[in-house]
Coordinates of C-alpha atoms in Angstrom, one line a residue:
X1 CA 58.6 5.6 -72.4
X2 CA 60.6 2.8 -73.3
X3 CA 60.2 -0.6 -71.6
X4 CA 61.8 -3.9 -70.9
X5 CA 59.1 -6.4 -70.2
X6 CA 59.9 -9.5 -68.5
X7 CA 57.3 -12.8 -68.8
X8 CA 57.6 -15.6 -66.3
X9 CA 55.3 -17.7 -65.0
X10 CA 57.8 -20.3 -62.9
X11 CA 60.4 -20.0 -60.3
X12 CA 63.3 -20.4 -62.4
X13 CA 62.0 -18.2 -65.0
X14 CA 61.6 -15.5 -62.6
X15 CA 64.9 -16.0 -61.4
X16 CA 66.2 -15.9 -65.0
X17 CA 64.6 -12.7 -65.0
X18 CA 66.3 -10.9 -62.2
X19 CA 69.3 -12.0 -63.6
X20 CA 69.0 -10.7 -66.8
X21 CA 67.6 -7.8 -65.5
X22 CA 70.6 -7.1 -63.6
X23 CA 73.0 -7.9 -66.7
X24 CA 71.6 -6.0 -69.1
X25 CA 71.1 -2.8 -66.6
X26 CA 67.4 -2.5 -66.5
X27 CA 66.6 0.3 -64.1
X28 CA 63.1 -0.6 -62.0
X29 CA 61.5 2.5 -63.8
X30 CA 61.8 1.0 -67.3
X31 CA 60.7 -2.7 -66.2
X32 CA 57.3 -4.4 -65.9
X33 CA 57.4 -7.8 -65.0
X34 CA 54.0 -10.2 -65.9
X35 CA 53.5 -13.3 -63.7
X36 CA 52.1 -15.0 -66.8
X37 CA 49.5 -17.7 -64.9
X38 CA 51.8 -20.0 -62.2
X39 CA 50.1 -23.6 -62.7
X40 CA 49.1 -24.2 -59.4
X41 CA 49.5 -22.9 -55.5
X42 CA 52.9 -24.2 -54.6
X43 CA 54.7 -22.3 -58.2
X44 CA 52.5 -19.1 -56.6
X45 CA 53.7 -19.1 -53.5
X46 CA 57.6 -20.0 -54.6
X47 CA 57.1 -17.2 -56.9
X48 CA 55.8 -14.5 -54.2
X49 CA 58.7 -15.3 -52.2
X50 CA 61.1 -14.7 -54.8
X51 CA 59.7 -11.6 -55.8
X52 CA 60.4 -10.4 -52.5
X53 CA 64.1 -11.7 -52.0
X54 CA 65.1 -11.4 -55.1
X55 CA 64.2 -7.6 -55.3
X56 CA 61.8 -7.6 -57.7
X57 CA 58.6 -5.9 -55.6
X58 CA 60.2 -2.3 -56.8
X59 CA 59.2 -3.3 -60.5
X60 CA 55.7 -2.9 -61.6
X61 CA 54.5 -6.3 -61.7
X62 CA 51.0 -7.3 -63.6
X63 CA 49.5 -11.0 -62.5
X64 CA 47.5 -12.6 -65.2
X65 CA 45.7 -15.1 -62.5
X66 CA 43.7 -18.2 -63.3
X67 CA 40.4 -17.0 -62.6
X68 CA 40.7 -13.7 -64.5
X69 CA 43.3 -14.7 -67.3
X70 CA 41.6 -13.1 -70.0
X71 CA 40.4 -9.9 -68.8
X72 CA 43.5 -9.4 -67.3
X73 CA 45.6 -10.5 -70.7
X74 CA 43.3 -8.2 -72.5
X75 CA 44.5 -5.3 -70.3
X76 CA 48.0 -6.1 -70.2
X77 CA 48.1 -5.7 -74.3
X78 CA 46.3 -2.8 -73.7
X79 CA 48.7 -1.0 -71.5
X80 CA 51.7 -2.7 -73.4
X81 CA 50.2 -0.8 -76.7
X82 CA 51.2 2.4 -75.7
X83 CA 55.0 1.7 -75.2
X84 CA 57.8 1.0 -76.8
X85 CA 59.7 -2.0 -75.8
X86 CA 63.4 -2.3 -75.8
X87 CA 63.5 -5.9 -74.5
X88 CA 61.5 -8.4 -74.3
X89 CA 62.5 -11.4 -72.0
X90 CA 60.3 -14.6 -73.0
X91 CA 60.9 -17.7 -69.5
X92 CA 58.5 -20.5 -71.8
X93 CA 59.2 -20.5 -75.6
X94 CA 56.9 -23.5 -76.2
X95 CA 53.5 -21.5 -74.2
X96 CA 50.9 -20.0 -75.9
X97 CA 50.9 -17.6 -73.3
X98 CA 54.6 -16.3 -74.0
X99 CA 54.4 -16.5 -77.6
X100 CA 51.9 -14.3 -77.9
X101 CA 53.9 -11.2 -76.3
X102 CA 56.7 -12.0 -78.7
X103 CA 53.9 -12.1 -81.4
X104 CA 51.8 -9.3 -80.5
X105 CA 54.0 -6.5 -79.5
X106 CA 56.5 -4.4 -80.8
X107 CA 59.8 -5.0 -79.4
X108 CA 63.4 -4.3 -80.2
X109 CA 65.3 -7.2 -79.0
X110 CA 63.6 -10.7 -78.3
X111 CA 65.4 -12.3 -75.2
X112 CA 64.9 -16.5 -73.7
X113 CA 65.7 -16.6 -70.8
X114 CA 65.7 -20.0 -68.9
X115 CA 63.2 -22.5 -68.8
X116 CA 64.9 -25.3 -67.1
X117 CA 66.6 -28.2 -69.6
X118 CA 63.4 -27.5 -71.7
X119 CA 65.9 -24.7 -72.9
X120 CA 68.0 -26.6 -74.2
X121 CA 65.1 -28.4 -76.5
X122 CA 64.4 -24.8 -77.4
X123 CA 67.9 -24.4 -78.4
X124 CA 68.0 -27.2 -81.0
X125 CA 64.3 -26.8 -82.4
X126 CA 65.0 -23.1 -83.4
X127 CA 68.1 -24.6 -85.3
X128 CA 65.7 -27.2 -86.7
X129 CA 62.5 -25.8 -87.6
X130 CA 63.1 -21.9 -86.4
X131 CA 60.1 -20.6 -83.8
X132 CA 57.4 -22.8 -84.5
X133 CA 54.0 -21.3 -83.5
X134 CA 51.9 -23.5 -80.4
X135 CA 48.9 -21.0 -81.0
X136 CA 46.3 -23.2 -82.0
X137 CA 43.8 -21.9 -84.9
X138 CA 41.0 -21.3 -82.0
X139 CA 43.3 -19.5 -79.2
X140 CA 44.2 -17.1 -82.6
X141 CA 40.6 -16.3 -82.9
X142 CA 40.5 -15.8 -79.2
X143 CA 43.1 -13.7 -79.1
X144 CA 41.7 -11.8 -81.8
X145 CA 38.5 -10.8 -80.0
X146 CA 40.8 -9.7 -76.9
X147 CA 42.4 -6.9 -79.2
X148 CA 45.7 -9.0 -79.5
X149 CA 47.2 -9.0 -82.8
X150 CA 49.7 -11.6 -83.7
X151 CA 51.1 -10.1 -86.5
X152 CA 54.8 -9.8 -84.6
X153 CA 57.9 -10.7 -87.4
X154 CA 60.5 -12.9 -85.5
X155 CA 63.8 -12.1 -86.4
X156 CA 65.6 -14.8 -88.2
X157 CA 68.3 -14.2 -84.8
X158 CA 67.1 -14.6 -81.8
X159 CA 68.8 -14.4 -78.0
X160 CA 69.7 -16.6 -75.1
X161 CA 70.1 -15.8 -71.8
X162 CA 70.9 -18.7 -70.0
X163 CA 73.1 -20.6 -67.5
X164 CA 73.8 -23.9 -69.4
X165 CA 76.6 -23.4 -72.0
X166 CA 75.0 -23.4 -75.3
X167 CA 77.3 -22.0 -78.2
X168 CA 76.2 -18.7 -80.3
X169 CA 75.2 -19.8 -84.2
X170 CA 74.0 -17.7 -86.8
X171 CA 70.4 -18.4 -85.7
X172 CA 70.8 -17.9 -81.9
X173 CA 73.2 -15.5 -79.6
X174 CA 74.1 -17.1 -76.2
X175 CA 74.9 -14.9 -73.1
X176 CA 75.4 -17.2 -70.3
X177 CA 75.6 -16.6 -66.5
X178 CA 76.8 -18.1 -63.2
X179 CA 73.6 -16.7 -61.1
X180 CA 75.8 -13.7 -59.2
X181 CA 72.0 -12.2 -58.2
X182 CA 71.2 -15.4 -56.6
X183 CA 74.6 -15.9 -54.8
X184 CA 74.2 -12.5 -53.4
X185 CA 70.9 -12.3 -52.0
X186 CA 71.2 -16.4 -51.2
X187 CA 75.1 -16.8 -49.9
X188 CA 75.4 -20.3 -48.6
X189 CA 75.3 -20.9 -44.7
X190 CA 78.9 -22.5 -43.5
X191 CA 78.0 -22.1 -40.2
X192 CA 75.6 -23.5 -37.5
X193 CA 74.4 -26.4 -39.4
X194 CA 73.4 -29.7 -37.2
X195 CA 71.5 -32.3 -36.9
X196 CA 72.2 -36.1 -39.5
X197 CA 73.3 -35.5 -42.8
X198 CA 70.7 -35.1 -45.5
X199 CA 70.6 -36.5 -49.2
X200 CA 68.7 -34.9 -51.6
X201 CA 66.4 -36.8 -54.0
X202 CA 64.5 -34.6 -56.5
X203 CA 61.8 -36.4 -58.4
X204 CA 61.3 -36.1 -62.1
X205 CA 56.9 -36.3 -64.0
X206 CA 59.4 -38.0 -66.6
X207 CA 59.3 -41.4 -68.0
X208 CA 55.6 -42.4 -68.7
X209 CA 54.8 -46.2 -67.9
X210 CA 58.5 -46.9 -66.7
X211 CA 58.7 -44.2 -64.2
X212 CA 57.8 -45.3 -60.8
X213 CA 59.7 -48.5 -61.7
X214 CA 62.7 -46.7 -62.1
X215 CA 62.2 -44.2 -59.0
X216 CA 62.1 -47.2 -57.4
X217 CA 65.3 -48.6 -58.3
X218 CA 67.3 -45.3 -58.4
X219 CA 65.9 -44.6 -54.6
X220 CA 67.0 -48.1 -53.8
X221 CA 71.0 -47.2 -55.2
X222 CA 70.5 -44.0 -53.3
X223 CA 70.1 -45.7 -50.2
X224 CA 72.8 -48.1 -50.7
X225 CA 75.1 -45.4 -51.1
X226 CA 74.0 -43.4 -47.8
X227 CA 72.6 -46.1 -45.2
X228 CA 73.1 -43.3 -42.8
X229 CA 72.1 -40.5 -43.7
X230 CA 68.5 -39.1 -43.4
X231 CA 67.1 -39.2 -47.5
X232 CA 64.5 -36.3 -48.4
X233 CA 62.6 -36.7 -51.9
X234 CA 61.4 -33.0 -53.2
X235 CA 58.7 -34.0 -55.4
X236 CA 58.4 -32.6 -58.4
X237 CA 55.2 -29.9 -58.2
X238 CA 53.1 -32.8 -61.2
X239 CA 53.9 -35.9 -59.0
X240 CA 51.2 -37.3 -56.8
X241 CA 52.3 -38.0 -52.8
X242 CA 49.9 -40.8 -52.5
X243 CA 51.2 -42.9 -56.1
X244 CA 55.4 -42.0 -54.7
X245 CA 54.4 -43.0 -50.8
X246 CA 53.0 -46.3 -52.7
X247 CA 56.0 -47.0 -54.7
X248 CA 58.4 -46.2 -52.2
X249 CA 56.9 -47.5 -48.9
X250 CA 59.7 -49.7 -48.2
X251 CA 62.4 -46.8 -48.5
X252 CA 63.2 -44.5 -45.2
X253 CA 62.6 -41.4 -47.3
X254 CA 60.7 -38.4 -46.6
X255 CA 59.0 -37.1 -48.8
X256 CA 58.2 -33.2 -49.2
X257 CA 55.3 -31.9 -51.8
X258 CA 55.2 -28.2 -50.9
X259 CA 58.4 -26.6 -50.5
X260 CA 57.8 -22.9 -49.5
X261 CA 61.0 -22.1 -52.1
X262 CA 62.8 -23.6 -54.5
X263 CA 65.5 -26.3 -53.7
X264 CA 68.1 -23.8 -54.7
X265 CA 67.1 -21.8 -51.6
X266 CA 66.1 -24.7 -49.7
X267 CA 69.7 -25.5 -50.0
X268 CA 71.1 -22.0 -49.1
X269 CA 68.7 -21.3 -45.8
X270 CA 68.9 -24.8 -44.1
X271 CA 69.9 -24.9 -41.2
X272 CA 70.4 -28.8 -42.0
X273 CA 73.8 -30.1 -43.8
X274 CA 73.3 -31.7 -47.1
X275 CA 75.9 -33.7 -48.1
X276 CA 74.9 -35.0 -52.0
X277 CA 72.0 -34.5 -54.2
X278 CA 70.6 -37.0 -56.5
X279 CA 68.2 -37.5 -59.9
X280 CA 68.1 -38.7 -63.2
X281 CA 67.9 -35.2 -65.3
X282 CA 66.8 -32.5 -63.2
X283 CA 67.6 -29.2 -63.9
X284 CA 68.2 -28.8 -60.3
X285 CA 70.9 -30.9 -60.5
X286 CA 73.0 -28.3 -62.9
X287 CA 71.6 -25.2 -61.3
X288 CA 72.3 -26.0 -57.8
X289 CA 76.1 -27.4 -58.4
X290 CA 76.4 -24.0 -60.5
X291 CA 75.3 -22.2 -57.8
X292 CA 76.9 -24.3 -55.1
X293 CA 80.5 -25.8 -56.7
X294 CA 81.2 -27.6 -53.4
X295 CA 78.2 -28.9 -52.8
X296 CA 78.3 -33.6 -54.1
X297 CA 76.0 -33.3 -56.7
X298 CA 75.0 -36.6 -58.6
X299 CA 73.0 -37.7 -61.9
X300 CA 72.1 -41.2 -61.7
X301 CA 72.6 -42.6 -65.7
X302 CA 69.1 -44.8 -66.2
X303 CA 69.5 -46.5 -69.1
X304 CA 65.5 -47.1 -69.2
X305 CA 64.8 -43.7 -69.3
X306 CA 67.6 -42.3 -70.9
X307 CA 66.0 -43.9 -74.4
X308 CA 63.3 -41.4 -74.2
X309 CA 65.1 -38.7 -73.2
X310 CA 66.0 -36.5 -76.3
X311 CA 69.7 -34.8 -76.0
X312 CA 70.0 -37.5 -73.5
X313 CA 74.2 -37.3 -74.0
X314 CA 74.3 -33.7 -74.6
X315 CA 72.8 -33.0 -70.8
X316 CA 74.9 -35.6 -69.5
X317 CA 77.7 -33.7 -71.0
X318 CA 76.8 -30.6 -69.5
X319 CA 76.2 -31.8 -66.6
X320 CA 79.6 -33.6 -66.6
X321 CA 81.3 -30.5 -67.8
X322 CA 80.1 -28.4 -64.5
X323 CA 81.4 -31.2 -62.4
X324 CA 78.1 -33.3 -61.6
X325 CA 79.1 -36.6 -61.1
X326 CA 77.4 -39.9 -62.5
X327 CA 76.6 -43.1 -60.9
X328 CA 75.2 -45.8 -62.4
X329 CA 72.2 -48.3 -61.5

């Protein structure tokens, strides 16, 4: 039986998948979806609710957990071995976990789909250097001793599924979309929202010795423009509650480290208003003014990090281009 294998192992991803999966026609019967190792509880838990609600519990679905990663990788191959595969949809080019599906199976078509703005890193290192392998020399000889065989040929074109708008070359084919799977099963609530206005802040791992410096300051510009309004910071799932309640002490800002969804939803299902949404580069900050075009949507330009930000201006641009607006520090 032929196959189209999906491989996701965060929210976004998965969400990537069911969209793809709906575009290119993928009946549940010919799809198996592997929840490729989630790197901690909060991811697992966003992921087993969108599983759920995004209609994906009808496909067989194989979890390659922490605590039994190998076994259960082993297996997978195993199982895979016996199939052919129409499609294979890749959510993390840059994992040593994804790459080796793409590299040790037999597919016909080799699909990204999305991976956050990481994708578009993706996009220009294929055009620069084509798929470089992160398989270390040891994980090969690892792999090896599983039964997986990385001998898999890239093709020198491969596919993009993806909502940012990338252009097709001769090294990469670009299918974008506007999340219709998402805006059906999520429609946003007009109705019955009360209570203060909220402001979104959604925090960034990004910027290295500069970054709780710069949280600082771009929390302090947020609050300037809203004294009102009630300010809620969605860490990111890598930043630590005890460092940001440090640094930000002086701020009225909540902050919230284990959302039971993703902001996306967080945003659809409140029963809260939110009037505006802030960050430096989050991916949220495209996705959710995508999804919600009405919704104030702002990326704050830091110059500070913006020098270590590769594609700094192209991501600016996009984000422009969808109609997130900038405001400077």
């Amino acid at each position: 039986m032929n196959l189209n294998v999906f491989v996701a192992s965060t929210p976004l991803q998965l969400i990537s998948c069911a969209e793809a999966r709906a575009r290119y026609a993928c009946e549940a019967s010919s799809c198996l979806l592997i929840i490729a190792r989630p790197d901690n509880k909060v991811t697992e838990n966003q992921m087993a609710f969108l599983l759920e609600r995004l209609r994906l519990i009808d496909i067989q679905t194989i979890f390659l957990k922490k605590s039994t990663f190998y076994l259960r990788l082993r297996s997978a191959f195993r199982k895979l071995s016996a199939h052919r595969i129409d499609r294979l949809f890749i959510g993390n080019k840059s994992s040593w976990i994804h790459e080796a599906f793409y590299l040790g199976l037999a597919w016909k078509q080799l699909i990204f789909v999305d991976d956050g703005l990481a994708t578009v890193r993706y996009y220009h290192a294929i055009h620069s250097e084509g798929l470089a392998s992160r398989i270390t020399e040891g994980k090969r000889k690892l792999l090896a001793r599983l039964g997986v065989d990385l001998q898999g040929i890239v093709p020198d074109r491969v596919s993009f599924f993806t909502c940012f708008p990338l252009e097709s070359s001769g090294k990469v084919g670009v299918e974008t979309h506007d999340f219709p799977v998402f805006r059906q099963i999520f429609p946003p609530r007009t109705e019955g929202k009360e209570g203060i206005p909220l402001v979104g802040f959604i925090g960034q791992p990004f910027g290295g010795e500069d970054r709780l410096k710069q949280m600082r300051s771009q929390l302090a510009h947020v609050v300037e423009r809203h004294p009102d309004a009630r300010i809620v910071y969605f860490m990111h799932r890598k930043e630590r509650r005890r460092e940001l309640e440090q640094t930000l002490a002086e701020f009225p800002v909540e902050l919230r480290s284990s959302p039971r969804w993703p902001i996306e939803v967080e945003v659809s299902l409140s029963r809260e208003p939110y009037i505006a949404f802030y960050s430096f580069t989050s991916t949220a900050l495209f996705t959710l003014k995508k999804i919600f075009p009405e919704l104030s949507v702002y990326q704050i330009d830091d110059a500070v990090l913006a020098a270590k930000l590769p594609f700094y201006s192209e991501i600016q641009s996009m984000f422009r281009g969808i109609g997130v607006e900038t405001t400077r520090l």
